Amino acid sequence: MKIEQDCVAMIEYVLKNEHGEQIDASNGSPLAYLHGHQNLIQGLEESLLGKQVGDEFTTTVPAEKAYGPRAEELVQTVPSNMFQGVDSLEIGMRFEAQSDQGMHSVEVTNIEDDQITVDGNHPLAGMDLTFEVKVVDIRAATEDELDHGHAHGEGGVQH
Ligand code: ZN
């Protein structure tokens, strides 16, 4: 069986950034995903199409097919009184912020007196990502999985 639309595949993976630093890895707990339902970033899913159990490969996904380019309009400077209740504001802290598009996560990237710069980009936006992947299982999806648009069971969504 090869990976195709509407199958559930399990993969082991190591994710590295463009500097070769490891960002994430499955670490012996393979990830199960439903192919063709945008469970994975586009570039990774494309590279998995047609692969079989036991296949191992390395693929570098450009930012456009990963988390997209950085958007400078998501970087904003706000007054520190927006952070009432935070004892000591530090660069690198992450907060949930309300915007027109709903809740999203922002990171504090600069502090100058009472002016706080926050960045709402995904931490991996603008980065080319390299995945080392091994396909460990492929099976047909269940009706429930197709209804939900994701994989259930081991390595999948538990609910
Ligand atoms: Zn589900």
PDB file of N, CA and C and ligand atoms in Angstrom, residues 148 150 152 159, ligand 1:
ATOM      1  N   HIS A 148     -14.138  13.265  10.622  1.00  0.00           N
ATOM      2  CA  HIS A 148     -13.470  14.250  11.479  1.00  0.00           C
ATOM      3  C   HIS A 148     -12.331  14.972  10.754  1.00  0.00           C
ATOM      4  N   HIS A 150      -9.223  13.790  10.557  1.00  0.00           N
ATOM      5  CA  HIS A 150      -7.922  13.515  11.182  1.00  0.00           C
ATOM      6  C   HIS A 150      -7.861  12.055  11.616  1.00  0.00           C
ATOM      7  N   HIS A 152      -7.368   8.860  14.171  1.00  0.00           N
ATOM      8  CA  HIS A 152      -7.634   8.474  15.564  1.00  0.00           C
ATOM      9  C   HIS A 152      -6.656   7.375  15.975  1.00  0.00           C
ATOM     10  N   HIS A 159      -9.844  11.143  21.372  1.00  0.00           N
ATOM     11  CA  HIS A 159     -11.097  11.709  21.921  1.00  0.00           C
ATOM     12  C   HIS A 159     -12.269  10.777  21.618  1.00  0.00           C
TER      13      HIS A 159
HETATM   14 ZN    ZN B   1     -11.838  12.803  15.570  1.00  0.00          ZN
END
